Short mmCIF file of C-alpha atoms and ligand atoms in Angstrom, two decimals:
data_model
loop_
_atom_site.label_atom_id
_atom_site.label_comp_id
_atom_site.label_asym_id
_atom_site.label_seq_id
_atom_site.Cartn_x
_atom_site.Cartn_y
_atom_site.Cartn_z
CA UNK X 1 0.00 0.00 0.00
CA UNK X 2 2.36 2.61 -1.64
CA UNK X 3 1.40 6.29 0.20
CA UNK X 4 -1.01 4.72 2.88
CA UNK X 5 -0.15 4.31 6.43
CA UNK X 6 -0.59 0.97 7.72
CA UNK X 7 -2.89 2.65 10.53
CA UNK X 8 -5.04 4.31 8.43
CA UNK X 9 -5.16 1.22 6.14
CA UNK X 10 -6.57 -0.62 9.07
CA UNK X 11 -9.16 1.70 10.40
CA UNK X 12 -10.08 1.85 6.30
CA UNK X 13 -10.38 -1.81 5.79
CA UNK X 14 -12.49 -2.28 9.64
CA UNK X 15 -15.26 0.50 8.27
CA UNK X 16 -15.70 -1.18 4.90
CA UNK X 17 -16.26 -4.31 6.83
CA UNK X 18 -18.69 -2.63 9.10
CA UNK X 19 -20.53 -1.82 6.08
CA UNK X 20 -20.55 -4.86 4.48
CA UNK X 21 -22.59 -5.80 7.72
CA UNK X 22 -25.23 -3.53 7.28
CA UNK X 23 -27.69 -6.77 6.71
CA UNK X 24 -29.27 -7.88 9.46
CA UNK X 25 -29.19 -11.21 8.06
CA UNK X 26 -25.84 -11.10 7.18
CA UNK X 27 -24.40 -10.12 11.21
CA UNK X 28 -23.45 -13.90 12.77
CA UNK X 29 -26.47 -14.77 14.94
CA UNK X 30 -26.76 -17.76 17.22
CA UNK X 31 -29.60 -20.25 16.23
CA UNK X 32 -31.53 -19.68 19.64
CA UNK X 33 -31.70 -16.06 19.09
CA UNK X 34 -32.75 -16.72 15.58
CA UNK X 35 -35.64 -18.78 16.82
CA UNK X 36 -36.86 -16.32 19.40
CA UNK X 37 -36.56 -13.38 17.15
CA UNK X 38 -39.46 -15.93 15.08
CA UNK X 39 -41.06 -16.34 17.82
CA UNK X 40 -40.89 -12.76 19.39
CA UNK X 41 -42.43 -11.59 15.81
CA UNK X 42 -45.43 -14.56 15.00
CA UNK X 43 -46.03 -15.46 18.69
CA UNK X 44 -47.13 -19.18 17.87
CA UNK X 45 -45.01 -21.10 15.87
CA UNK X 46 -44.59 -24.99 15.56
CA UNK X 47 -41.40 -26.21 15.19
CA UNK X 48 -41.97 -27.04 11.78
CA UNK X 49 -42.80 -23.80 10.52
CA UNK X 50 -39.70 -22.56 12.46
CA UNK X 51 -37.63 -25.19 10.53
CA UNK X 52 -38.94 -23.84 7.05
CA UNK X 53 -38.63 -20.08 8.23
CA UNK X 54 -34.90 -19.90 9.30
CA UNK X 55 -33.79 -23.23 7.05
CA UNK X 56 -32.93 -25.41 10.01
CA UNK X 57 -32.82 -29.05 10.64
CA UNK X 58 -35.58 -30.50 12.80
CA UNK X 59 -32.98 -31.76 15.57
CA UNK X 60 -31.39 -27.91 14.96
CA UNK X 61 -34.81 -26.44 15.80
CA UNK X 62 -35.51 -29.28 18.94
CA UNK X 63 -32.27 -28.29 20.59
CA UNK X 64 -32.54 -25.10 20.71
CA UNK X 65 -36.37 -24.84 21.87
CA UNK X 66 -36.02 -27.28 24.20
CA UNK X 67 -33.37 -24.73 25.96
CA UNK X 68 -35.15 -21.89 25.57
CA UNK X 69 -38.57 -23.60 27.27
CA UNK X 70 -36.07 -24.67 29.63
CA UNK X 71 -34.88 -20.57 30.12
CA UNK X 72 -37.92 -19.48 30.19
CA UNK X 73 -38.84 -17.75 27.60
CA UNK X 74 -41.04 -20.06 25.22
CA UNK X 75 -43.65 -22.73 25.99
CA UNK X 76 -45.78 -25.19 24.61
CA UNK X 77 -49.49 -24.21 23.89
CA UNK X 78 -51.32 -27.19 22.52
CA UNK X 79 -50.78 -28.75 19.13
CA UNK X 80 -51.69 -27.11 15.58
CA UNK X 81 -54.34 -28.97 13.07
CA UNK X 82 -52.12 -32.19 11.19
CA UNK X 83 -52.47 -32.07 7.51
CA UNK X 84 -51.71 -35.58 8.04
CA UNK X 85 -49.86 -37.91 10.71
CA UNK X 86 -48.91 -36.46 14.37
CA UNK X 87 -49.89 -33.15 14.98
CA UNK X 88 -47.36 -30.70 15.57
CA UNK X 89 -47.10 -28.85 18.99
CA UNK X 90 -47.48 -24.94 18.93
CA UNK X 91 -44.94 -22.90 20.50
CA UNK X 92 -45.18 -19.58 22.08
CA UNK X 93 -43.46 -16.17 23.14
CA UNK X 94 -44.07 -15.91 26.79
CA UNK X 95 -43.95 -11.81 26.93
CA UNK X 96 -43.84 -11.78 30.50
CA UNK X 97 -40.54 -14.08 31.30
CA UNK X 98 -38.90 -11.34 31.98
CA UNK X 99 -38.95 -7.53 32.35
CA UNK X 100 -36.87 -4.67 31.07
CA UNK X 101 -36.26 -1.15 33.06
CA UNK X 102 -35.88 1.96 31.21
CA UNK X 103 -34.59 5.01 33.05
CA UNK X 104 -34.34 8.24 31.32
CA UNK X 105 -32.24 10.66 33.05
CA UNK X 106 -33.24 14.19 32.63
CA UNK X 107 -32.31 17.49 34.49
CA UNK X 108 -34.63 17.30 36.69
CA UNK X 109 -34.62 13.70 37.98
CA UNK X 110 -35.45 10.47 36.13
CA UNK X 111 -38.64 8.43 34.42
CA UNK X 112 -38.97 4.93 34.86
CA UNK X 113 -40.42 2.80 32.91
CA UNK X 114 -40.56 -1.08 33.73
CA UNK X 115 -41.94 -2.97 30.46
CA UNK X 116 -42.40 -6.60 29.42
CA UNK X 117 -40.58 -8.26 26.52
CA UNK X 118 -43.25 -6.90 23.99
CA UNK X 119 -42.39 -3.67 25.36
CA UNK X 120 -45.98 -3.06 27.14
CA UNK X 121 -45.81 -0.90 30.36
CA UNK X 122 -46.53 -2.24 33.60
CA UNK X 123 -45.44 0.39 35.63
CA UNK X 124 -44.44 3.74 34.95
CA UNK X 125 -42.99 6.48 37.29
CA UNK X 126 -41.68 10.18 36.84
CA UNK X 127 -39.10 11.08 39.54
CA UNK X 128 -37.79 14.65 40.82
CA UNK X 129 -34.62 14.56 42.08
CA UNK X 130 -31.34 16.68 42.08
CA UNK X 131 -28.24 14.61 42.53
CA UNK X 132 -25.34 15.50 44.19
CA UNK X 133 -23.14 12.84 42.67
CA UNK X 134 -23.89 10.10 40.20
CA UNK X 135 -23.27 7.25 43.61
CA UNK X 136 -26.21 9.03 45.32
CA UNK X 137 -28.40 9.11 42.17
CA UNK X 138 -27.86 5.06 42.11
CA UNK X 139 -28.76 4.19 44.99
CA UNK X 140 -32.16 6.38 44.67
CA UNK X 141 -32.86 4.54 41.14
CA UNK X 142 -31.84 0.93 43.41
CA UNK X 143 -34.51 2.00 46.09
CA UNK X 144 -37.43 3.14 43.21
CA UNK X 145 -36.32 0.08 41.35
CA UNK X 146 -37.03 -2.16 44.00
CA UNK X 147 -40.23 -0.77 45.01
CA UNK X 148 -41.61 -0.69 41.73
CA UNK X 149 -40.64 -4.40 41.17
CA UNK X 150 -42.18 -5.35 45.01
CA UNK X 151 -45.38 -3.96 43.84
CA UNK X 152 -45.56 -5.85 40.79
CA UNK X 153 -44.69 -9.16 42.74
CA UNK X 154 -41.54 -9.23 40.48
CA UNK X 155 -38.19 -10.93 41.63
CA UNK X 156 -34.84 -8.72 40.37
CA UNK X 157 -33.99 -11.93 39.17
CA UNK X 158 -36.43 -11.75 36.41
CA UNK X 159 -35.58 -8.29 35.24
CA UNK X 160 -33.33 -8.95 32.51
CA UNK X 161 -31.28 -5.59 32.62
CA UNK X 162 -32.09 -1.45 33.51
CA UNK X 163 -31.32 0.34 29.99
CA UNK X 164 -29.97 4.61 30.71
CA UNK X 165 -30.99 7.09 28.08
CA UNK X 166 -28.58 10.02 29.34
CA UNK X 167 -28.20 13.45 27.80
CA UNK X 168 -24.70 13.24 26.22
CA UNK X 169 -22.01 11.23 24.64
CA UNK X 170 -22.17 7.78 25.32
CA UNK X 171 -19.53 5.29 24.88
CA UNK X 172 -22.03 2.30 24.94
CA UNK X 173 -19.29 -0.50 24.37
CA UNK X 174 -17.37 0.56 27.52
CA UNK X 175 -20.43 1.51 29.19
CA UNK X 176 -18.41 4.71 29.70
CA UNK X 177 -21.03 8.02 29.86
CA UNK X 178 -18.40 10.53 28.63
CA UNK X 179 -19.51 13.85 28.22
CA UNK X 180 -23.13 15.52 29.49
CA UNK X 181 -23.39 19.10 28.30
CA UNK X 182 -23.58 22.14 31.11
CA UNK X 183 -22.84 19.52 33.50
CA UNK X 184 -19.56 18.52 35.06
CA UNK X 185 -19.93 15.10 34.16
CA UNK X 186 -17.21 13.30 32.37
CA UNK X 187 -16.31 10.36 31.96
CA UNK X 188 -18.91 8.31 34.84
CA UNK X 189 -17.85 4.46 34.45
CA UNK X 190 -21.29 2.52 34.17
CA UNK X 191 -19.95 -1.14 34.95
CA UNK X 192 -19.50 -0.13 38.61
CA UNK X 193 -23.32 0.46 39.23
CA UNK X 194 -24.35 -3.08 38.20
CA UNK X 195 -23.57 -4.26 41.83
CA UNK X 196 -25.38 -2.00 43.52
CA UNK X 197 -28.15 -2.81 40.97
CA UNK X 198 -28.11 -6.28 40.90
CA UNK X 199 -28.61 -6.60 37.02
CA UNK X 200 -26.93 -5.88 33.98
CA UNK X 201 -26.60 -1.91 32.74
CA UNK X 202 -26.88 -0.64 29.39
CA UNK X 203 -26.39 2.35 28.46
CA UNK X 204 -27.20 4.83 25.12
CA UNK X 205 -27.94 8.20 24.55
CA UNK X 206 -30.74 9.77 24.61
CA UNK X 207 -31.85 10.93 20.98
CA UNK X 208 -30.78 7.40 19.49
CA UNK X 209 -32.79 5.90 22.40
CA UNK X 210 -35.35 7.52 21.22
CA UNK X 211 -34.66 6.80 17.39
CA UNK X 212 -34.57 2.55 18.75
CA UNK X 213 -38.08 3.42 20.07
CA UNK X 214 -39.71 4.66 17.86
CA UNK X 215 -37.92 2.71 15.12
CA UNK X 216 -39.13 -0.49 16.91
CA UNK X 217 -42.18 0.54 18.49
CA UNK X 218 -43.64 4.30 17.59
CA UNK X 219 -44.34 5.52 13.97
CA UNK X 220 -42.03 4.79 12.15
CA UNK X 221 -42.16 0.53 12.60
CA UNK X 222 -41.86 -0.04 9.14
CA UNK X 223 -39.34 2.30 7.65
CA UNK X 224 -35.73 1.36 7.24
CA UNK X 225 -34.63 4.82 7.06
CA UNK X 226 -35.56 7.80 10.01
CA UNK X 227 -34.03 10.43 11.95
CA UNK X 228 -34.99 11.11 15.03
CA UNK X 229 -35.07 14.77 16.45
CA UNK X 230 -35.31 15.19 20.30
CA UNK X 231 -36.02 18.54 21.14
CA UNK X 232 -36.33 19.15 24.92
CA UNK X 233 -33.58 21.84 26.98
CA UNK X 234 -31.15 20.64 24.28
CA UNK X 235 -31.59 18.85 20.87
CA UNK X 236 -30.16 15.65 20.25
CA UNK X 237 -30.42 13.56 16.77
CA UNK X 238 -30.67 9.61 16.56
CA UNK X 239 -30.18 8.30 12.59
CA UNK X 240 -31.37 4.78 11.29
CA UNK X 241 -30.58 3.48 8.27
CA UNK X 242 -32.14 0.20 7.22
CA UNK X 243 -33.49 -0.34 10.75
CA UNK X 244 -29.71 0.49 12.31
CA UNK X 245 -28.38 3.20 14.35
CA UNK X 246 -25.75 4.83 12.62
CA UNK X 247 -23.30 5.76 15.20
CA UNK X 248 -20.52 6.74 13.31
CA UNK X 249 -16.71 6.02 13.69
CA UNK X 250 -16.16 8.19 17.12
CA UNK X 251 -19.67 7.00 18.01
CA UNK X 252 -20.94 10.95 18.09
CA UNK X 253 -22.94 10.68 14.90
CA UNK X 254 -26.18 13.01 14.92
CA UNK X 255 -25.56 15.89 16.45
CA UNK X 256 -27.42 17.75 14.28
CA UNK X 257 -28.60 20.07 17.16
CA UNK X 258 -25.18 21.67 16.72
CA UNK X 259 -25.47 22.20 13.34
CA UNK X 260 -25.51 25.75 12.01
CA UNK X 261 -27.69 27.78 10.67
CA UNK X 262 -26.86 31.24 11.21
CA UNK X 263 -23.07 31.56 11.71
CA UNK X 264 -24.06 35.42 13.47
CA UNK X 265 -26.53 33.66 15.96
CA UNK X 266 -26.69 33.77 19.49
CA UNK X 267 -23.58 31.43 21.52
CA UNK X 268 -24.03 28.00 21.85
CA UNK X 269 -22.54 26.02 24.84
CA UNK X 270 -20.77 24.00 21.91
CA UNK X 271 -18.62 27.53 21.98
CA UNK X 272 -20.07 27.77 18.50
CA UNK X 273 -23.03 30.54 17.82
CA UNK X 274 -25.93 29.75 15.86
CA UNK X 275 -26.57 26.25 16.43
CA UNK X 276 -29.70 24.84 15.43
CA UNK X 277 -29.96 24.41 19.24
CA UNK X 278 -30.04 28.22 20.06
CA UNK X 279 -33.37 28.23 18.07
CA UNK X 280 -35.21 25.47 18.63
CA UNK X 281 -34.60 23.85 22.08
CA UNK X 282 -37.26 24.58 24.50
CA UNK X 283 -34.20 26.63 26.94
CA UNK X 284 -34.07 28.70 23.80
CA UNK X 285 -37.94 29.17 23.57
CA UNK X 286 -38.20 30.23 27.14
CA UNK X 287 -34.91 32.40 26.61
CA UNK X 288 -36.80 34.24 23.74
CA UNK X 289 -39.42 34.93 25.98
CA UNK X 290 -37.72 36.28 28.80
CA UNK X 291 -36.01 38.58 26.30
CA UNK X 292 -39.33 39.50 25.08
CA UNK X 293 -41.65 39.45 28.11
CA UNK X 294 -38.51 40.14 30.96
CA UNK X 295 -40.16 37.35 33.12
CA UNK X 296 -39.94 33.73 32.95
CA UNK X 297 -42.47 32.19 30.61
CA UNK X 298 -43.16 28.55 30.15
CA UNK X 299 -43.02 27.08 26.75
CA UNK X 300 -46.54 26.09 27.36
CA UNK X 301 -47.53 29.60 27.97
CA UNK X 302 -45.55 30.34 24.71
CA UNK X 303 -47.80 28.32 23.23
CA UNK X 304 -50.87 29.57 24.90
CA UNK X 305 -50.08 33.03 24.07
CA UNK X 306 -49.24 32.28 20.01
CA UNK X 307 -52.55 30.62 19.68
CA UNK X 308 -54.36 34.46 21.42
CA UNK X 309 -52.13 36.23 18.56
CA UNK X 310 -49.73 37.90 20.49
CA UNK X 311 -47.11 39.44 18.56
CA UNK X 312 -44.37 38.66 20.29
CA UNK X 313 -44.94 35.28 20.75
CA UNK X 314 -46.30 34.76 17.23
CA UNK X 315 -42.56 36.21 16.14
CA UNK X 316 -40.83 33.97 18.77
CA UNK X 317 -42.75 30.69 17.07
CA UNK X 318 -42.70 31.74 13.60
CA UNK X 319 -38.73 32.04 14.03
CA UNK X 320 -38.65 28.99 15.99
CA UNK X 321 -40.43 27.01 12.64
CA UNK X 322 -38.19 29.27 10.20
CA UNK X 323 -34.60 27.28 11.78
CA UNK X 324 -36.35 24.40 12.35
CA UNK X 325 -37.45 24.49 8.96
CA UNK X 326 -33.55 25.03 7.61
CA UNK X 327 -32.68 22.62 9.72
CA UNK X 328 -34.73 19.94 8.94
CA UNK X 329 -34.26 21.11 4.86
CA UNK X 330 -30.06 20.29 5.83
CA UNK X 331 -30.85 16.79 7.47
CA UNK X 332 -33.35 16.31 4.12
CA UNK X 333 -30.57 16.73 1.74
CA UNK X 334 -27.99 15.36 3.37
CA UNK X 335 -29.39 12.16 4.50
CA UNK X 336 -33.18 12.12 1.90
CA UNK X 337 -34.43 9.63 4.91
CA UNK X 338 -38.07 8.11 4.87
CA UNK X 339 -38.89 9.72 7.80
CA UNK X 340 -37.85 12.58 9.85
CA UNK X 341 -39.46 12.19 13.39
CA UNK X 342 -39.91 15.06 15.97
CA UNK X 343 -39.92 13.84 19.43
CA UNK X 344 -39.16 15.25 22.81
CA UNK X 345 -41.19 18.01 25.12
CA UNK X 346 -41.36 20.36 21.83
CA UNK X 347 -43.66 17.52 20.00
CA UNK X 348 -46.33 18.09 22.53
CA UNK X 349 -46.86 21.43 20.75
CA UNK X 350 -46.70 20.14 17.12
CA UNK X 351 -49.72 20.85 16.04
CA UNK X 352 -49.47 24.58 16.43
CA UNK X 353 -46.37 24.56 14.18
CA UNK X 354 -46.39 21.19 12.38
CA UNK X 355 -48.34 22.44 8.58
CA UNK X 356 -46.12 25.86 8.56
CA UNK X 357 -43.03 23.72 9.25
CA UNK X 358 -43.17 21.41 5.99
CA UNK X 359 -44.58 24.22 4.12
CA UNK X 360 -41.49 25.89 4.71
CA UNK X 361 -38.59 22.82 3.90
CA UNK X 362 -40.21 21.83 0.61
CA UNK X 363 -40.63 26.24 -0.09
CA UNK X 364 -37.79 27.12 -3.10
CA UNK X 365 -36.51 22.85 -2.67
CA UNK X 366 -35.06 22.12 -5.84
CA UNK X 367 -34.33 18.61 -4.58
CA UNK X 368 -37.61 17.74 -2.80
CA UNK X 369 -41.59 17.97 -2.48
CA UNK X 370 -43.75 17.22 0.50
CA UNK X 371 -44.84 13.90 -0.70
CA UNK X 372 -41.25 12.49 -0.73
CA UNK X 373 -41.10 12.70 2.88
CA UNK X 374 -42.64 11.93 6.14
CA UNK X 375 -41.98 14.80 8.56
CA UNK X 376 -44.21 14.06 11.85
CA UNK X 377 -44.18 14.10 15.07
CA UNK X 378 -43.41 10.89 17.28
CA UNK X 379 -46.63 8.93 18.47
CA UNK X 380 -44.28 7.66 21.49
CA UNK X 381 -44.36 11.65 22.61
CA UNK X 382 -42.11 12.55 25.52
CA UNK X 383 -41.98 8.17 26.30
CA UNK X 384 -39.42 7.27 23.41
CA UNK X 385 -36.37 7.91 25.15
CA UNK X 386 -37.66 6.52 28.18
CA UNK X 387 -39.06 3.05 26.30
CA UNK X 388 -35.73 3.10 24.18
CA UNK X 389 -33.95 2.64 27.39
CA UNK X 390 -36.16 0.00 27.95
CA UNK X 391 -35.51 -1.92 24.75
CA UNK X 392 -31.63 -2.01 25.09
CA UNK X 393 -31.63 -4.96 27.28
CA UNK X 394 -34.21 -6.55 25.05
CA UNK X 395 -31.88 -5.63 22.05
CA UNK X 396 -29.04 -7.82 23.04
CA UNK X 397 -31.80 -10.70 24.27
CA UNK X 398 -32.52 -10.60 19.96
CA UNK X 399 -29.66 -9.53 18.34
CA UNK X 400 -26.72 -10.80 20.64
CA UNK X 401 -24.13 -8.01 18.43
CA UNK X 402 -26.44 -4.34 18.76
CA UNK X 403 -28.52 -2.86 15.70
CA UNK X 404 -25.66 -0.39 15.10
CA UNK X 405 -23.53 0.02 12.36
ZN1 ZN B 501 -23.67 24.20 19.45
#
């Protein structure tokens, strides 16, 4: 390799591969998890059908049921109609073998979320609470945990993992949560908290926990492609291309909410100015109106006071639709996705800005119209971060090797 360094070469030659993976059928995947991903999806199979579906042998397809009845997680449910000869036994998902815990971590505290396998909520709690120090916050989420699972009769031993959305970078590999913005968080080690918890930790952050979410659950079940805007205090971005998370070599992909669009804009705690964040985010909303009003008005009162007309809040939204708009027009040509999802606190006020907003990408687009697009807003609401968190542990029950590429 005349002119290329042997280092470079290497990191090359690892991303191609990467790619080459982007499949899901083409990432190595045990047999057992092959079989429950069947049986996750149809609910009743027989082992026949299974046989056909995934081309396994019969004694292939008895093994490995026989060890996951024997886990847990599937069971016999009476036999199917023969076509001829013995009838064949039906097997079925058991959604409630185990649980999942979600836990998004916001500024102000935490939601919980405890789910089954199919991701239905049993149990959901929102709570306030300012941390001194990230030991102190887990032993709070150990104590709500606990409770939560006493009054559902649950046993920790059946909670197959607590998944963390947190607001920042996330080295997810390492379980390592790096950096959290306006916070002096840095690098908080995650594998340390799984003794106090007494089950496994995953963590992710929070915009592509909310992209899993709704990319598995919400709106968006069927499309390969989406990204994922969370706009709360800050504006994070989760991307998925053919149903993966595209994290990006220094896993920081998507952080679209420091993209920008005016370079003279206000300063951005990126150091930049004129981030799509200093628009958009609901800190920059009430910001606006404090500049406007001088006193401290809720985005919901924001809101309230756009749809009576007032002028100065009718300028504060219309500006907040104009960047969202060139925003969302920069994510649209860069990335021409199926879907482009608004989530977070700011999609609880969609539909004041929602028609104006994709009037105003597809206005003077060369590229695009309306109709070769879904912008919406996320049908999980403020709950996708919260159920992505949820769905990690689930995730690796599946797919062993994460949906990321
Ligand atoms: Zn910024």
């Amino acid at each position: 390799m005349i002119g290329v360094n042997a280092k470079e070469y290497g990191e090359m030659s690892e991303d191609m591969f990467l790619l080459k993976d982007i499949d899901r059928e083409s990432i190595k995947m045990s047999n057992s998890k092959k079989i429950l991903q069947c049986l996750y999806q149809e609910n009743q199979l027989t082992k026949q059908e299974i046989s056909k579906a995934l081309g396994l042998s019969i004694p292939t397809v008895t093994h490995n049921v026989n060890t996951l009845i024997d886990e847990g997680y599937i069971a016999q449910a009476g036999v199917a109609t023969s076509t001829g000869g013995r009838k064949p036994a039906v097997l079925q998902f058991l959604p409630d073998a185990k649980y999942s815990i979600g836990i998004d971590v916001t500024s102000h505290g935490y939601d919980m979320v405890l789910t089954n396998l199919k991701s239905e909520i049993k149990a959901t709690k929102q709570v306030d609470f300012h941390y001194k120090n990230m030991n102190a916050f887990i032993t709070h989420v150990r104590e709500e945990m606990h409770a939560m699972l006493k009054e559902h009769a649950i046993a920790v031993e059946h909670v197959l993992g607590v998944g963390f959305s947190l607001r920042g970078t996330v080295n997810k590999e390492h379980r390592i949560f790096e950096v959290a913005p306006n916070t002096d968080i840095k690098s908080i080690d995650f594998n340390q908290y799984e003794a106090i918890l007494e089950t496994k930790i995953y963590i992710e952050n929070e915009a592509n926990a909310a992209a899993i979410a709704e990319n598995a659950l919400g709106i968006a079940k069927q499309m390969r492609n989406l990204v994922y805007l969370s706009i709360n205090e800050g504006v994070g971005t989760g991307i998925v291309i053919r149903g993966y998370l595209y994290r990006g070599k220094n896993h920081r992909a998507g952080e679209f909410g420091h993209m920008m669009v005016n370079p003279h804009g206000p300063s951005c705690t990126c150091g930049n100015k004129g981030c799509l964040e200093t628009y958009v985010s609901t800190k920059a909303l009430e910001k606006a109106c404090h500049d406007a009003y001088g006193i401290a008005i809720s985005v919901d009162e924001l809101f309230q006071r756009f749809q009576l007309k007032e002028p100065e809040a009718v300028r504060i939204v219309e500006q907040l639709i104009q960047y969202l708009a060139i925003g969302i027009k920069n994510i649209v040509n860069g990335l021409d996705p199926h879907y482009i999802v608004i989530g977070g606190s700011l999609s609880l006020y969609g539909d004041y800005f929602m028609s104006q907003l994709k009037e105003q990408v597809y206005n003077n687009n060369i590229f695009y119209k309306p109709s070769d697009h879904k912008i919406m807003l996320s049908s999980l609401k403020e709950k996708s971060s919260v159920l992505g968190a949820a769905l990690l542990p689930l995730q690796e029950l599946l797919y062993g090797s994460e949906k990321v590429i």
